[in-house]
Tab-separated table of C-alpha atoms in Angstrom:
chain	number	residue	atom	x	y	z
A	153	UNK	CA	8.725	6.283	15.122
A	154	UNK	CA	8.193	7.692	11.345
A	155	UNK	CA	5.499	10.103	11.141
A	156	UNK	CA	3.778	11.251	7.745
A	157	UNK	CA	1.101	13.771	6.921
A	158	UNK	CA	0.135	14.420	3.562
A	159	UNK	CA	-0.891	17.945	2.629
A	160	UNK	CA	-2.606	19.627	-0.725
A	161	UNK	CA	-5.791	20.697	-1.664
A	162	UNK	CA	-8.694	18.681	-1.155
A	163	UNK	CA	-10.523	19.878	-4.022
A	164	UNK	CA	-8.918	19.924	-7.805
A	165	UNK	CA	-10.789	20.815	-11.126
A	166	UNK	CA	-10.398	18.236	-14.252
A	167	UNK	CA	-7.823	18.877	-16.505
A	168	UNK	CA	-5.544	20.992	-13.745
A	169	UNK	CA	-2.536	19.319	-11.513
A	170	UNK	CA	-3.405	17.191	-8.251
A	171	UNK	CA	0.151	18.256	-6.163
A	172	UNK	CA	0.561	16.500	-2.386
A	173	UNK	CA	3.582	17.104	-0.549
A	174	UNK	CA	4.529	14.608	2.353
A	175	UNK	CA	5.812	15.852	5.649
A	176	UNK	CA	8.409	13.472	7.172
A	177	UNK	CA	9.082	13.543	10.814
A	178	UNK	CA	11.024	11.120	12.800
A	179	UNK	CA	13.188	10.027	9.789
A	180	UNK	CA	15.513	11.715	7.695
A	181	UNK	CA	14.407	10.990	4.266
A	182	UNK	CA	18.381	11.354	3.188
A	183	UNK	CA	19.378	8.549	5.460
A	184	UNK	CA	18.425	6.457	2.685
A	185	UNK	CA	16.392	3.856	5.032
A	186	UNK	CA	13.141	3.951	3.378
A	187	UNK	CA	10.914	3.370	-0.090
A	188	UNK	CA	8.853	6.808	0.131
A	189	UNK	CA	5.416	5.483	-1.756
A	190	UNK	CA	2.135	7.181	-2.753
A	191	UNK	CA	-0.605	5.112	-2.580
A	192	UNK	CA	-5.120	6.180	-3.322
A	193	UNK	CA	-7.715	4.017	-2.663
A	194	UNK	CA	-11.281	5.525	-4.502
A	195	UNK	CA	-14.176	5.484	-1.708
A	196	UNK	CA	-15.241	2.104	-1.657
A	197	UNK	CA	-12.516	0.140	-3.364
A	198	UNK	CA	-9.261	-1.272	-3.049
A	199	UNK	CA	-5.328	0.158	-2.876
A	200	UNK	CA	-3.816	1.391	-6.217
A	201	UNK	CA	0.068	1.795	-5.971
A	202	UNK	CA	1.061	5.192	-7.387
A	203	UNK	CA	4.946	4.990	-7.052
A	204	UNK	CA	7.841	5.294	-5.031
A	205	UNK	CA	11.257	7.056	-4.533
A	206	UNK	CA	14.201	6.464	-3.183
A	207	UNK	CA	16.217	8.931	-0.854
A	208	UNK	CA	18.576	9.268	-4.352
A	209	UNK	CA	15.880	10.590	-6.255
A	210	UNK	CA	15.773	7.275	-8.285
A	211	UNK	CA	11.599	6.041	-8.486
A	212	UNK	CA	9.501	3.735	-9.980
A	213	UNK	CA	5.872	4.305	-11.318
A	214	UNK	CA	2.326	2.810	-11.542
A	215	UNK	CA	2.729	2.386	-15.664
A	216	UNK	CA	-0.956	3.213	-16.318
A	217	UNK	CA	0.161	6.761	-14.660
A	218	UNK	CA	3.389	7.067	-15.783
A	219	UNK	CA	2.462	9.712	-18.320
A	220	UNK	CA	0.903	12.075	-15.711
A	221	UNK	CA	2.681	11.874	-13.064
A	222	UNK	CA	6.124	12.805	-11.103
A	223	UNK	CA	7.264	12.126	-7.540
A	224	UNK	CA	9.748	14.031	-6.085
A	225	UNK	CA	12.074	14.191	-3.368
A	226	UNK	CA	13.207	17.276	-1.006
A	227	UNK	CA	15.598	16.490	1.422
A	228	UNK	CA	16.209	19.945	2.883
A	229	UNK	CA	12.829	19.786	4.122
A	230	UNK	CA	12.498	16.937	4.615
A	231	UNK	CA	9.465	15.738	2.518
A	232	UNK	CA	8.819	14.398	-0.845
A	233	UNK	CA	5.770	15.081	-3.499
A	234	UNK	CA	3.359	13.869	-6.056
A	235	UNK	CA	2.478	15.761	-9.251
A	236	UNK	CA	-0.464	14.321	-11.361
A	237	UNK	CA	-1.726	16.187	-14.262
A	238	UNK	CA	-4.857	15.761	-16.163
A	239	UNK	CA	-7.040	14.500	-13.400
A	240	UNK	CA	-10.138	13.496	-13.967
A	241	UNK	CA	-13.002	12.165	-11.508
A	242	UNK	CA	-11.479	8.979	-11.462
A	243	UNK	CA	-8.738	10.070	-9.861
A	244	UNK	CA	-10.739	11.428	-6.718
A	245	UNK	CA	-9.281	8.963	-3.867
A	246	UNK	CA	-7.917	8.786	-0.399
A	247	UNK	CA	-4.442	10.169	-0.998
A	248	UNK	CA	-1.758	8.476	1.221
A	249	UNK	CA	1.934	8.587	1.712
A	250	UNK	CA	4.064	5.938	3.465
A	251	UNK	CA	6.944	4.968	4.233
A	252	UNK	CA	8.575	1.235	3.541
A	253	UNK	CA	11.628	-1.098	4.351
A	254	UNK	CA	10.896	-4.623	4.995
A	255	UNK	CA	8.995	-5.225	8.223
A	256	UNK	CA	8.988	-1.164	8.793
A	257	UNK	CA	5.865	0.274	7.654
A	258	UNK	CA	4.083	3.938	8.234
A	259	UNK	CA	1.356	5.455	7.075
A	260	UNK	CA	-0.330	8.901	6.765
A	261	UNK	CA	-3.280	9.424	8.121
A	262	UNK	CA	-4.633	10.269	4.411
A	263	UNK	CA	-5.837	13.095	2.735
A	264	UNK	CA	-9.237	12.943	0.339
A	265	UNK	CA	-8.892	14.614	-3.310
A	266	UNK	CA	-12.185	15.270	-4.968
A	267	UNK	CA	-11.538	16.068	-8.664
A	268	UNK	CA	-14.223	18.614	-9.508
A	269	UNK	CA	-15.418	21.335	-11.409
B	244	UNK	CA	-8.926	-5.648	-12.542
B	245	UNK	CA	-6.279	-6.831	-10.393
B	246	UNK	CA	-3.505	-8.367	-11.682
B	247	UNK	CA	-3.166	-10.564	-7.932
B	248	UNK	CA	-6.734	-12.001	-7.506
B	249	UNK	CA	-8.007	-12.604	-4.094
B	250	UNK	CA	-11.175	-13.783	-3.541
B	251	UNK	CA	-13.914	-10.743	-2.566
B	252	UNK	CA	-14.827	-12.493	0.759
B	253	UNK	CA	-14.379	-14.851	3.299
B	254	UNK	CA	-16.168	-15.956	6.559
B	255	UNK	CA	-15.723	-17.941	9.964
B	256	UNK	CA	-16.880	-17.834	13.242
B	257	UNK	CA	-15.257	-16.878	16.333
B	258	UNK	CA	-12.384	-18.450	17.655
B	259	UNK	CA	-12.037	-20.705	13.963
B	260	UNK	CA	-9.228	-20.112	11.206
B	261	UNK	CA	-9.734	-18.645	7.810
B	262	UNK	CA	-7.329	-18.626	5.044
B	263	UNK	CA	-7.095	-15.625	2.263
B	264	UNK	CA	-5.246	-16.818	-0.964
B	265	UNK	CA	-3.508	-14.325	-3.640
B	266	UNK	CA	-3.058	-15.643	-7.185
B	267	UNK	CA	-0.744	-13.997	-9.450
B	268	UNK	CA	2.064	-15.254	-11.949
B	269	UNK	CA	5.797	-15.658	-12.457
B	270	UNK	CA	6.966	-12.117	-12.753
B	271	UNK	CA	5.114	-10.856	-9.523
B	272	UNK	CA	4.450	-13.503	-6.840
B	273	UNK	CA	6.778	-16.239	-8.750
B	274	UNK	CA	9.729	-14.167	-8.375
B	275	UNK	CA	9.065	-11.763	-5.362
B	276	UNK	CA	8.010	-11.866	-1.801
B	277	UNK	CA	4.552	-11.308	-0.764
B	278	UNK	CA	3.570	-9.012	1.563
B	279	UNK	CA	-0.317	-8.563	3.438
B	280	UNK	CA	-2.022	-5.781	4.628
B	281	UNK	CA	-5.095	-5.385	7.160
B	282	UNK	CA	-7.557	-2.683	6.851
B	283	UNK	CA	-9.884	-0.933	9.290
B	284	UNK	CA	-12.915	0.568	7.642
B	285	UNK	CA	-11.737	4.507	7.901
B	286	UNK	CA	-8.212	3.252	9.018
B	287	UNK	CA	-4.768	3.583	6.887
B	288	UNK	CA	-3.903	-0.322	6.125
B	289	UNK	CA	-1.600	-1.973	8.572
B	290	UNK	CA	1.488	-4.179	8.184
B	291	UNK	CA	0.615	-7.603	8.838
B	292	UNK	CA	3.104	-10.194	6.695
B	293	UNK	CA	6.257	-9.128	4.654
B	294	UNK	CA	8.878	-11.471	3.177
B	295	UNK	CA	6.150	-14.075	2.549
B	296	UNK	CA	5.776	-15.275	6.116
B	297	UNK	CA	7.341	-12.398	8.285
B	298	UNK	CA	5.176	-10.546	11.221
B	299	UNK	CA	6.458	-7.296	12.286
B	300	UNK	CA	7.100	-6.100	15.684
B	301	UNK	CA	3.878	-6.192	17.375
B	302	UNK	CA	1.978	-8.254	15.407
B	303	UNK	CA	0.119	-11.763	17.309
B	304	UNK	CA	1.493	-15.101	16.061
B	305	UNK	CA	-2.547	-15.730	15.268
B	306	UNK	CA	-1.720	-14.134	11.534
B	307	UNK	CA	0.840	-16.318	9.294
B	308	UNK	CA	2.035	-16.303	5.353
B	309	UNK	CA	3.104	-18.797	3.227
B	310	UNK	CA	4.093	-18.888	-0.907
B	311	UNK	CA	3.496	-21.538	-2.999
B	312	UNK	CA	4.451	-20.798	-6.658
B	313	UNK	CA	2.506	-17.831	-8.355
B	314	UNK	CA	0.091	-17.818	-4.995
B	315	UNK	CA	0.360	-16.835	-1.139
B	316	UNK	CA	-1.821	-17.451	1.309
B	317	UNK	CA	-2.892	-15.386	5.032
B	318	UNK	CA	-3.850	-17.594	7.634
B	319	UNK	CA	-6.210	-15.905	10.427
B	320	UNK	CA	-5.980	-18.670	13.495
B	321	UNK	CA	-8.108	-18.122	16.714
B	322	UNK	CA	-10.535	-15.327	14.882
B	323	UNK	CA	-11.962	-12.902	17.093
B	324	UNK	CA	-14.534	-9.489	15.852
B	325	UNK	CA	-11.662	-7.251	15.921
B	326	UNK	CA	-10.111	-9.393	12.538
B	327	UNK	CA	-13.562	-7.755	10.728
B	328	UNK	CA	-11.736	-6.488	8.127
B	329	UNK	CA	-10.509	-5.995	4.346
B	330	UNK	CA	-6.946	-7.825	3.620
B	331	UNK	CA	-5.146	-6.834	1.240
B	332	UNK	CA	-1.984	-8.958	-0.846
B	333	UNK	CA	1.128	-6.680	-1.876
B	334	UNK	CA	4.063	-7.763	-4.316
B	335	UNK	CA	6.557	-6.249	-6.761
B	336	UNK	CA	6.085	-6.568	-10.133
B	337	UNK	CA	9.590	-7.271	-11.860
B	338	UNK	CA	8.375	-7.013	-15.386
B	339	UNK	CA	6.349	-3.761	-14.630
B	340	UNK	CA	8.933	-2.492	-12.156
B	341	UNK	CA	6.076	-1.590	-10.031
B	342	UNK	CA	3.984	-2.598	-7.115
B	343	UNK	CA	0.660	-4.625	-6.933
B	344	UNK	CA	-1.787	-4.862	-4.542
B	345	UNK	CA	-4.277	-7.360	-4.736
B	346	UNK	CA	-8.191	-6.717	-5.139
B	347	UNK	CA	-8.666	-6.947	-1.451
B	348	UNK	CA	-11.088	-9.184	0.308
B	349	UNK	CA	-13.090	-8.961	3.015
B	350	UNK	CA	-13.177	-11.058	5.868
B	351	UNK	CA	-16.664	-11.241	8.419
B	352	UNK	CA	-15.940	-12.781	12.034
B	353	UNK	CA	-19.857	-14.400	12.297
């Protein structure tokens, strides 16, 4: 069974960097198995895809935050990240990682980012 | 705005079916399977369809898929409280190279 937990800080002023990491247990992110995703949903409202990598280091991004952002992989530990700079208060969401192939699907538990001063 | 639009609501009573539709266009749905997703208020989403019509392990025979063109559709047979929730569509984008999910809708067992 593929465990996640997303960790970061919970609170992030505008204009810094939003950086999650994702702790993966259960799975070895270098076996190549899995999409790794990250994926926010804003209190209230519904999933936004953020992007995805591959155990390669190959990944794909949500174009309206392509600019911002960069998801990386560490395989050494195990885990892989999600850089977003700029943030503003629209980008205060339920943070989650997962992990996807087919009918295989895990989730984090979440982790809430407020973006404020 | 979503680029897959589901419809913000449904309802049905106990023990009837209810069907969630997700309408997008060739280069998401029209090319790509579609996948649904079941959400708990204060719960990560759950697995429910992949592949179009595909239940995971674990998951009752009471929730089906089907694609028809740019649209898919969730069936919900035999509806019981516990379904109370928001369902969400998922698809790749092949244009974009990147995932959708659809606006969500929410479904109320009366």
């Amino acid at each position: 069974q593929v465990q996640l937990q997303e960790s970061g800080p919970g609170v992030v002023k505008p204009s810094q960097t939003l950086s999650l990491t994702c702790i993966v247990s259960g799975a070895s992110i270098s076996s190549g198995h899995y999409y790794w995703n990250w994926i926010r949903q804003p209190a209230g409202k519904g999933l936004e895809w953020i992007g995805r990598i591959y155990a390669s280091g190959s990944a794909n991004h949500n174009p309206s935050l392509k600019s911002r952002l960069t998801i990386s992989v560490d395989t050494s530990k195990n885990q892989f990240s999600l850089t977003l700079n700029s943030v503003t208060a629209a980008d205060t969401a339920v943070y989650y990682c997962t992990a996807q192939w087919l009918g295989e699907d895990y989730w984090g538990q979440g982790t809430l980012v407020t973006v404020s001063s | 705005q979503s680029v897959l639009t589901q419809p913000p609501s449904v309802s049905a009573a106990p023990g009837q079916k209810v069907t969630i539709s997700c309408t997008g266009g060739r280069s998401n749905i029209g090319n790509n399977y579609v996948s649904w997703y079941q959400q708990v208020p204060g719960s990560a989403p759950k697995l429910l369809i992949y592949d179009n019509n595909q239940r995971p392990s674990g998951i009752p025979d009471r929730f089906s898929g089907s694609k028809s063109g740019t649209s898919g559709t969730l069936g919900i047979t035999g509806l019981q409280t516990g379904d109370e929730a928001d369902y969400y569509c998922g698809t790749w984008d092949s244009n974009l190279s990147a995932w959708l999910f659809g606006g969500g809708t929410k479904l109320t067992v009366l």
